[in-house]
Amino acid sequence: MHAFSRVLNSGHVVMGSEHKAFEVELAEYLGSEWVLGVASGTDALELAIKAAMPRGKHTVLTAANAGGYTTTAALRAGFRVCYADVSAESLCVDEETILASLRDDVGVVVITHLYGNLTDIRGLVATCHNLGIRVVEDCAQAIGARSEFGFAGTFADIGTVSFYPTKNLGAIGDGGAIITSSDALAATVRQLRQYGWETKYYVTAGGGVNSRLDEVQASFLRVRLPNLDSLNERRRIVVARYVEAAANGPIRVLPADGPHHVAHIAACLTADRAEIRKDLASMGVQTDVYFPVPDYCQPGFNAEKVNLEVTEITAQQVFSLPCFPELSDVEIDQVCSALRSLSAQTTSFQKNRNLT
Ligand SMILES: *Cc1c(COP(=O)(O)O)cnc(C)c1O
């Protein structure tokens, strides 16, 4: 309420002091030179891809299992999209899967830190740079994830984040930002987010849009940013409980242990997803599927057909359990006992089968 009245009383609701302060505070937290607020995570991707694409190139290479945001952004930016498979371990792209799908026309690789998992991309970024390819990190699910080498979003040329309300750093509406330590890329994005203006009403950059983070969102994000690490820690605790409760059962809960993982989603894999989800629902546990359809199978994207094995198999198996910091201990216990009862059913089923 205090942040809200501060904005109302200031009389300044777009591109004012809250926005400026938030950009500085988030950049300090991440250890990057620049943070630039925009209107959503998808806009952040679009502007990052536009700014990063080397002249003469027109294709973006990315994962097909990350919800289609990068594809939407790349198509809006006027580029083509092709896809790389993901590691069966992390469900994220890695150097091997990217290199297997690389083509001459690729100018930008977008790496999604899916489910909140910062994988080690330093080798991948170096390899791309040697080939004249720029790299964008989609940190919409991974804000605050870090390794000894830095925060998610600071390893590549540009990082992008989303402040959609259910993300780890959520606003009370839409919002997003770009992270970069390149003065040139920051300058381009600063123009692109406001019509391509160099100064007011003078357009010198092509491809500009209107994409701004408003003062109310910025003021709320400033309230929440100091709590981000503890909110992320709470998410990791939730996932750790699920991993333990699901042990030896039909569900593999992907671990989220350590600062490199901010547990945006409690992602699970199981061979019999429909049945398992029904059982969990009957025990009062809501689940969802992030994401059911690979991008290149979405009719609306009209993509070139490929067949990426791990992407396709895991799209049939993946689902998620409730995971957000405000879950109560009682609610977490309820999910855990549902998981344990699934494990017990499987074990007795296996025992019976061994007897016959
Ligand atoms: C949510 C999300 C986005 C898009 O963010 P919006 O703010 O909703 O536009 C992009 N990439 C990933 C991986 C996301 O989860």
Coordinates of C-alpha atoms and ligand atoms in Angstrom, one line a residue:
M1 CA 0.0 0.0 0.0
H2 CA 2.9 2.3 0.8
A3 CA 4.5 1.6 -2.6
F4 CA 1.2 2.2 -4.3
S5 CA 0.5 5.5 -2.7
R6 CA 4.1 6.6 -3.3
V7 CA 3.4 6.2 -7.0
L8 CA 0.0 7.8 -7.0
N9 CA 1.2 10.8 -5.0
S10 CA 4.2 11.3 -7.3
G11 CA 1.9 11.9 -10.2
H12 CA 4.3 10.0 -12.4
V13 CA 3.1 6.7 -13.7
V14 CA 5.4 5.8 -16.6
M15 CA 9.2 6.0 -16.8
G16 CA 9.6 7.8 -13.5
S17 CA 11.8 7.4 -10.4
E18 CA 10.5 4.0 -9.3
H19 CA 11.4 2.5 -12.6
K20 CA 14.8 4.1 -12.6
A21 CA 15.5 2.9 -9.1
F22 CA 14.3 -0.6 -9.8
E23 CA 16.6 -0.9 -12.8
V24 CA 19.6 0.1 -10.7
E25 CA 18.6 -2.2 -7.8
L26 CA 18.1 -5.2 -9.9
A27 CA 21.4 -4.6 -11.8
E28 CA 23.2 -4.3 -8.5
Y29 CA 21.6 -7.6 -7.3
L30 CA 22.6 -9.4 -10.4
G31 CA 26.0 -7.8 -10.8
S32 CA 25.3 -6.6 -14.4
E33 CA 26.0 -3.2 -15.9
W34 CA 22.4 -2.6 -17.1
V35 CA 18.9 -3.7 -16.4
L36 CA 16.2 -2.2 -18.7
G37 CA 12.5 -2.6 -17.8
V38 CA 10.0 -3.6 -20.5
A39 CA 6.4 -4.6 -20.5
S40 CA 6.7 -8.4 -20.4
G41 CA 9.1 -11.3 -20.6
T42 CA 8.0 -12.0 -24.2
D43 CA 8.8 -8.4 -25.1
A44 CA 12.1 -8.7 -23.4
L45 CA 12.9 -11.7 -25.6
E46 CA 11.7 -9.9 -28.8
L47 CA 13.9 -6.8 -28.1
A48 CA 16.9 -8.9 -27.0
I49 CA 16.7 -11.0 -30.2
K50 CA 16.3 -7.9 -32.3
A51 CA 19.3 -6.1 -30.6
A52 CA 21.5 -9.2 -30.7
M53 CA 20.9 -10.6 -34.2
P54 CA 24.1 -10.1 -36.3
R55 CA 23.7 -8.3 -39.6
G56 CA 23.0 -10.7 -42.4
K57 CA 21.6 -13.4 -40.2
H58 CA 17.9 -14.1 -39.6
T59 CA 17.4 -17.3 -37.6
V60 CA 17.1 -18.1 -33.9
L61 CA 18.0 -21.5 -32.5
T62 CA 16.4 -22.5 -29.3
A63 CA 14.7 -25.3 -27.3
A64 CA 11.2 -26.5 -28.4
N65 CA 10.1 -27.5 -24.9
A66 CA 10.0 -24.1 -23.2
G67 CA 6.4 -22.9 -23.8
G68 CA 6.8 -21.1 -27.1
Y69 CA 7.7 -17.7 -25.7
T70 CA 11.0 -17.5 -27.7
T71 CA 9.3 -18.6 -30.8
T72 CA 6.6 -16.0 -30.4
A73 CA 9.2 -13.3 -29.8
A74 CA 11.5 -14.4 -32.7
L75 CA 8.5 -14.5 -35.2
R76 CA 7.4 -11.0 -34.0
A77 CA 11.0 -9.8 -34.5
G78 CA 10.7 -11.0 -38.1
F79 CA 13.1 -14.0 -37.9
R80 CA 12.9 -17.7 -38.5
V81 CA 13.2 -20.3 -35.7
C82 CA 14.8 -23.7 -35.6
Y83 CA 15.1 -26.1 -32.7
A84 CA 17.7 -28.1 -30.7
D85 CA 17.0 -31.1 -28.5
V86 CA 17.5 -31.0 -24.7
S87 CA 19.5 -33.0 -22.2
A88 CA 17.5 -35.9 -20.7
E89 CA 19.0 -35.0 -17.4
S90 CA 18.1 -31.3 -17.1
L91 CA 15.6 -30.9 -19.9
C92 CA 17.6 -27.8 -20.9
V93 CA 19.7 -27.4 -24.1
D94 CA 23.4 -27.9 -23.8
E95 CA 26.5 -27.5 -25.9
E96 CA 26.1 -30.9 -27.5
T97 CA 22.4 -30.5 -28.4
I98 CA 22.9 -27.0 -29.7
L99 CA 25.9 -28.0 -31.9
A100 CA 23.9 -30.9 -33.4
S101 CA 21.3 -28.4 -34.7
L102 CA 23.4 -25.5 -35.6
R103 CA 23.1 -24.1 -39.2
D104 CA 24.8 -21.3 -41.2
D105 CA 21.8 -18.9 -41.0
V106 CA 21.6 -19.0 -37.1
G107 CA 22.6 -15.6 -35.7
V108 CA 21.1 -15.9 -32.2
V109 CA 20.9 -18.9 -29.8
V110 CA 18.3 -18.5 -27.0
I111 CA 19.0 -20.7 -23.9
T112 CA 16.1 -21.1 -21.5
H113 CA 17.0 -21.9 -17.9
L114 CA 13.9 -24.1 -17.7
Y115 CA 12.1 -24.7 -14.4
G116 CA 14.6 -22.4 -12.7
N117 CA 17.7 -24.4 -13.5
L118 CA 20.9 -22.5 -14.3
T119 CA 23.0 -25.0 -16.2
D120 CA 26.7 -24.3 -16.9
I121 CA 26.5 -22.5 -20.2
R122 CA 30.0 -20.9 -20.2
G123 CA 31.4 -23.4 -22.8
L124 CA 28.3 -23.0 -25.0
V125 CA 28.5 -19.2 -25.0
A126 CA 32.3 -19.3 -25.8
T127 CA 31.6 -21.7 -28.7
C128 CA 28.8 -19.6 -30.1
H129 CA 30.9 -16.4 -29.8
N130 CA 33.8 -18.1 -31.8
L131 CA 31.2 -18.8 -34.5
G132 CA 29.9 -15.2 -34.6
I133 CA 26.7 -16.2 -32.9
R134 CA 25.1 -14.1 -30.2
V135 CA 23.5 -15.8 -27.1
V136 CA 20.4 -14.8 -25.2
E137 CA 19.5 -16.3 -21.8
D138 CA 15.8 -16.6 -21.0
C139 CA 15.7 -16.3 -17.2
A140 CA 11.9 -15.9 -17.0
Q141 CA 11.9 -18.9 -14.7
A142 CA 15.3 -18.5 -13.2
I143 CA 15.7 -15.1 -11.6
G144 CA 18.1 -15.3 -8.7
A145 CA 19.7 -18.6 -9.8
R146 CA 23.5 -18.3 -9.5
S147 CA 26.7 -20.3 -9.7
E148 CA 30.2 -19.4 -8.4
F149 CA 30.6 -17.6 -11.8
G150 CA 27.6 -15.3 -11.5
F151 CA 23.8 -14.9 -11.8
A152 CA 21.6 -16.4 -14.5
G153 CA 21.3 -13.7 -17.2
T154 CA 24.9 -12.5 -16.9
F155 CA 26.6 -15.3 -18.8
A156 CA 25.4 -14.4 -22.3
D157 CA 25.1 -11.2 -24.4
I158 CA 21.7 -10.5 -23.0
G159 CA 19.4 -12.0 -20.4
T160 CA 15.7 -11.6 -20.2
V161 CA 13.3 -11.9 -17.3
S162 CA 9.5 -11.9 -16.7
F163 CA 7.7 -10.4 -13.8
Y164 CA 4.4 -12.1 -14.5
P165 CA 2.7 -12.5 -11.1
T166 CA 3.5 -16.2 -10.7
K167 CA 7.2 -16.0 -11.6
N168 CA 9.8 -16.0 -8.8
L169 CA 9.9 -12.2 -8.8
G170 CA 6.3 -11.4 -9.5
A171 CA 4.6 -8.0 -10.1
I172 CA 0.9 -7.4 -9.8
G173 CA 0.5 -7.4 -13.6
D174 CA 2.7 -7.9 -16.6
G175 CA 6.4 -6.8 -16.6
G176 CA 9.8 -7.9 -17.8
A177 CA 13.4 -6.7 -18.1
I178 CA 16.6 -7.1 -20.1
I179 CA 19.9 -7.7 -18.4
T180 CA 23.2 -6.9 -20.2
S181 CA 26.7 -5.6 -19.5
S182 CA 27.1 -4.4 -23.1
D183 CA 26.7 -0.6 -23.4
A184 CA 25.9 -1.0 -27.1
L185 CA 23.2 -3.6 -26.6
A186 CA 21.7 -1.6 -23.7
A187 CA 21.6 1.5 -25.9
T188 CA 19.9 -0.4 -28.7
V189 CA 17.3 -1.9 -26.4
R190 CA 16.7 1.5 -24.7
Q191 CA 15.8 2.8 -28.2
L192 CA 13.8 -0.2 -29.3
R193 CA 11.5 -0.1 -26.2
Q194 CA 10.4 3.4 -27.0
Y195 CA 9.6 3.5 -30.7
G196 CA 13.2 3.6 -31.8
W197 CA 13.7 7.1 -30.4
E198 CA 17.2 8.3 -30.0
T199 CA 15.8 11.4 -28.4
K200 CA 12.1 12.3 -28.0
Y201 CA 10.3 12.0 -31.4
Y202 CA 13.5 11.3 -33.3
V203 CA 13.5 7.7 -34.6
T204 CA 16.9 6.4 -35.5
A205 CA 16.6 2.7 -34.7
G206 CA 14.4 0.4 -36.9
G207 CA 12.0 -2.1 -35.3
G208 CA 11.0 0.0 -32.3
V209 CA 8.0 -0.8 -30.2
N210 CA 6.2 0.6 -27.1
S211 CA 7.2 -1.7 -24.3
R212 CA 7.6 -0.1 -20.8
L213 CA 7.5 -1.2 -17.2
D214 CA 5.1 1.1 -15.4
E215 CA 5.8 2.8 -12.1
V216 CA 3.3 0.7 -10.1
Q217 CA 4.9 -2.5 -11.2
A218 CA 8.4 -1.1 -10.6
S219 CA 7.4 0.0 -7.1
F220 CA 6.0 -3.4 -6.2
L221 CA 9.0 -5.1 -7.6
R222 CA 11.3 -2.9 -5.4
V223 CA 9.3 -4.2 -2.4
R224 CA 9.7 -7.8 -3.4
L225 CA 13.3 -7.9 -4.6
P226 CA 14.9 -7.9 -1.2
N227 CA 12.8 -11.0 -0.4
L228 CA 13.7 -12.9 -3.6
D229 CA 16.5 -15.1 -2.1
S230 CA 14.4 -16.2 0.8
L231 CA 11.3 -16.9 -1.4
N232 CA 13.6 -18.9 -3.7
E233 CA 14.9 -20.9 -0.8
R234 CA 11.4 -21.7 0.3
R235 CA 10.7 -23.1 -3.2
R236 CA 13.8 -25.3 -3.0
I237 CA 12.6 -26.6 0.4
V238 CA 9.2 -27.5 -1.2
V239 CA 10.9 -29.4 -4.1
A240 CA 13.3 -31.2 -1.7
R241 CA 10.4 -32.5 0.3
Y242 CA 8.7 -33.8 -2.9
V243 CA 11.9 -35.5 -4.0
E244 CA 12.2 -37.3 -0.7
A245 CA 8.5 -38.3 -0.6
A246 CA 8.5 -39.6 -4.3
A247 CA 11.6 -41.8 -3.8
N248 CA 11.1 -45.4 -5.1
G249 CA 7.8 -44.5 -6.6
P250 CA 6.5 -44.0 -10.2
I251 CA 7.4 -40.3 -10.3
R252 CA 10.8 -38.8 -10.8
V253 CA 10.8 -35.3 -9.3
L254 CA 13.6 -33.2 -10.8
P255 CA 15.8 -32.0 -8.0
A256 CA 16.3 -28.3 -7.3
D257 CA 19.1 -28.3 -4.7
G258 CA 21.6 -25.5 -4.5
P259 CA 21.7 -21.8 -5.5
H260 CA 21.9 -22.7 -9.3
H261 CA 18.2 -23.8 -9.1
V262 CA 15.4 -21.5 -8.0
A263 CA 12.7 -24.1 -8.2
H264 CA 10.2 -22.1 -10.3
I265 CA 8.3 -25.3 -11.1
A266 CA 8.4 -28.7 -9.3
A267 CA 8.8 -30.6 -12.5
C268 CA 8.3 -34.4 -12.5
L269 CA 8.5 -37.1 -15.1
T270 CA 6.4 -40.3 -15.2
A271 CA 5.6 -42.9 -17.8
D272 CA 1.9 -43.0 -17.0
R273 CA 1.1 -39.3 -16.7
A274 CA -2.7 -39.3 -17.2
E275 CA -3.2 -42.1 -14.6
I276 CA -0.9 -40.5 -12.1
R277 CA -2.4 -37.1 -12.4
K278 CA -5.9 -38.6 -11.9
D279 CA -4.7 -40.4 -8.7
L280 CA -3.1 -37.2 -7.4
A281 CA -6.3 -35.2 -8.1
S282 CA -8.3 -37.8 -6.2
M283 CA -6.0 -37.1 -3.2
G284 CA -6.6 -33.4 -3.6
V285 CA -3.4 -32.5 -5.3
Q286 CA -3.6 -30.3 -8.4
T287 CA -1.1 -30.7 -11.1
D288 CA -0.4 -29.1 -14.5
V289 CA 1.7 -29.7 -17.6
Y290 CA 4.6 -27.3 -18.5
F291 CA 4.6 -27.7 -21.5
P292 CA 2.5 -30.3 -23.4
V293 CA 3.3 -29.5 -27.0
P294 CA 6.8 -28.9 -28.6
D295 CA 6.9 -25.6 -30.4
Y296 CA 7.4 -27.2 -33.8
C297 CA 4.2 -29.2 -33.3
Q298 CA 2.1 -26.1 -32.7
P299 CA 0.0 -25.4 -35.8
G300 CA 0.1 -21.6 -35.2
F301 CA 3.9 -21.4 -35.4
N302 CA 4.0 -23.1 -38.8
A303 CA 7.5 -24.3 -38.1
E304 CA 9.8 -26.5 -40.1
K305 CA 9.2 -30.1 -39.1
V306 CA 11.9 -31.8 -37.0
N307 CA 11.9 -34.8 -34.7
L308 CA 13.8 -34.2 -31.4
E309 CA 13.8 -37.4 -29.4
V310 CA 14.2 -36.2 -25.8
T311 CA 11.9 -33.2 -26.4
E312 CA 9.1 -35.5 -27.7
I313 CA 9.4 -38.2 -25.1
T314 CA 9.6 -35.8 -22.2
A315 CA 6.6 -33.8 -23.5
Q316 CA 4.5 -36.9 -22.9
Q317 CA 6.0 -37.5 -19.4
V318 CA 6.4 -34.1 -17.8
F319 CA 4.0 -32.6 -15.3
S320 CA 4.3 -30.5 -12.2
L321 CA 3.3 -30.4 -8.5
P322 CA 2.2 -27.3 -6.6
C323 CA 5.2 -25.1 -5.9
F324 CA 5.2 -21.6 -4.6
P325 CA 6.6 -20.0 -1.5
E326 CA 3.2 -19.3 0.2
L327 CA 2.4 -23.1 0.3
S328 CA 1.7 -23.9 4.0
D329 CA 3.5 -26.8 5.7
V330 CA 0.2 -28.6 6.0
E331 CA -0.3 -28.3 2.2
I332 CA 3.2 -29.6 1.5
D333 CA 2.6 -32.5 3.9
Q334 CA -0.6 -33.3 2.0
V335 CA 1.3 -33.5 -1.4
C336 CA 4.0 -35.6 0.2
S337 CA 1.6 -38.1 1.7
A338 CA -0.1 -38.4 -1.7
L339 CA 3.4 -39.1 -3.3
R340 CA 4.2 -41.7 -0.6
S341 CA 0.9 -43.5 -1.2
L342 CA 1.7 -43.7 -4.9
S343 CA 5.1 -45.2 -4.0
A344 CA 3.5 -47.7 -1.7
Q345 CA 1.0 -48.7 -4.4
T346 CA 3.8 -49.3 -6.9
T347 CA 5.8 -51.2 -4.4
S348 CA 3.0 -53.6 -3.5
F349 CA 2.1 -54.0 -7.2
Q350 CA 5.7 -54.9 -7.9
K351 CA 5.8 -57.3 -5.0
N352 CA 2.6 -59.0 -6.1
R353 CA 4.0 -59.3 -9.6
N354 CA 7.2 -60.9 -8.3
L355 CA 5.1 -63.5 -6.4
T356 CA 3.1 -64.6 -9.5
Ligands
LIG1 C1 6.7 -16.8 -18.5 C2 7.8 -17.1 -19.5 C3 8.1 -16.2 -20.5 C4 7.2 -15.0 -20.9 O1 7.0 -14.1 -19.9 P1 5.7 -13.1 -20.0 O2 6.0 -12.0 -19.1 O3 4.5 -13.9 -19.7 O4 5.6 -12.6 -21.4 C5 9.2 -16.4 -21.3 N1 9.9 -17.6 -21.2 C6 9.7 -18.5 -20.2 C7 10.5 -19.7 -20.0 C8 8.6 -18.2 -19.3 O5 8.3 -19.2 -18.4

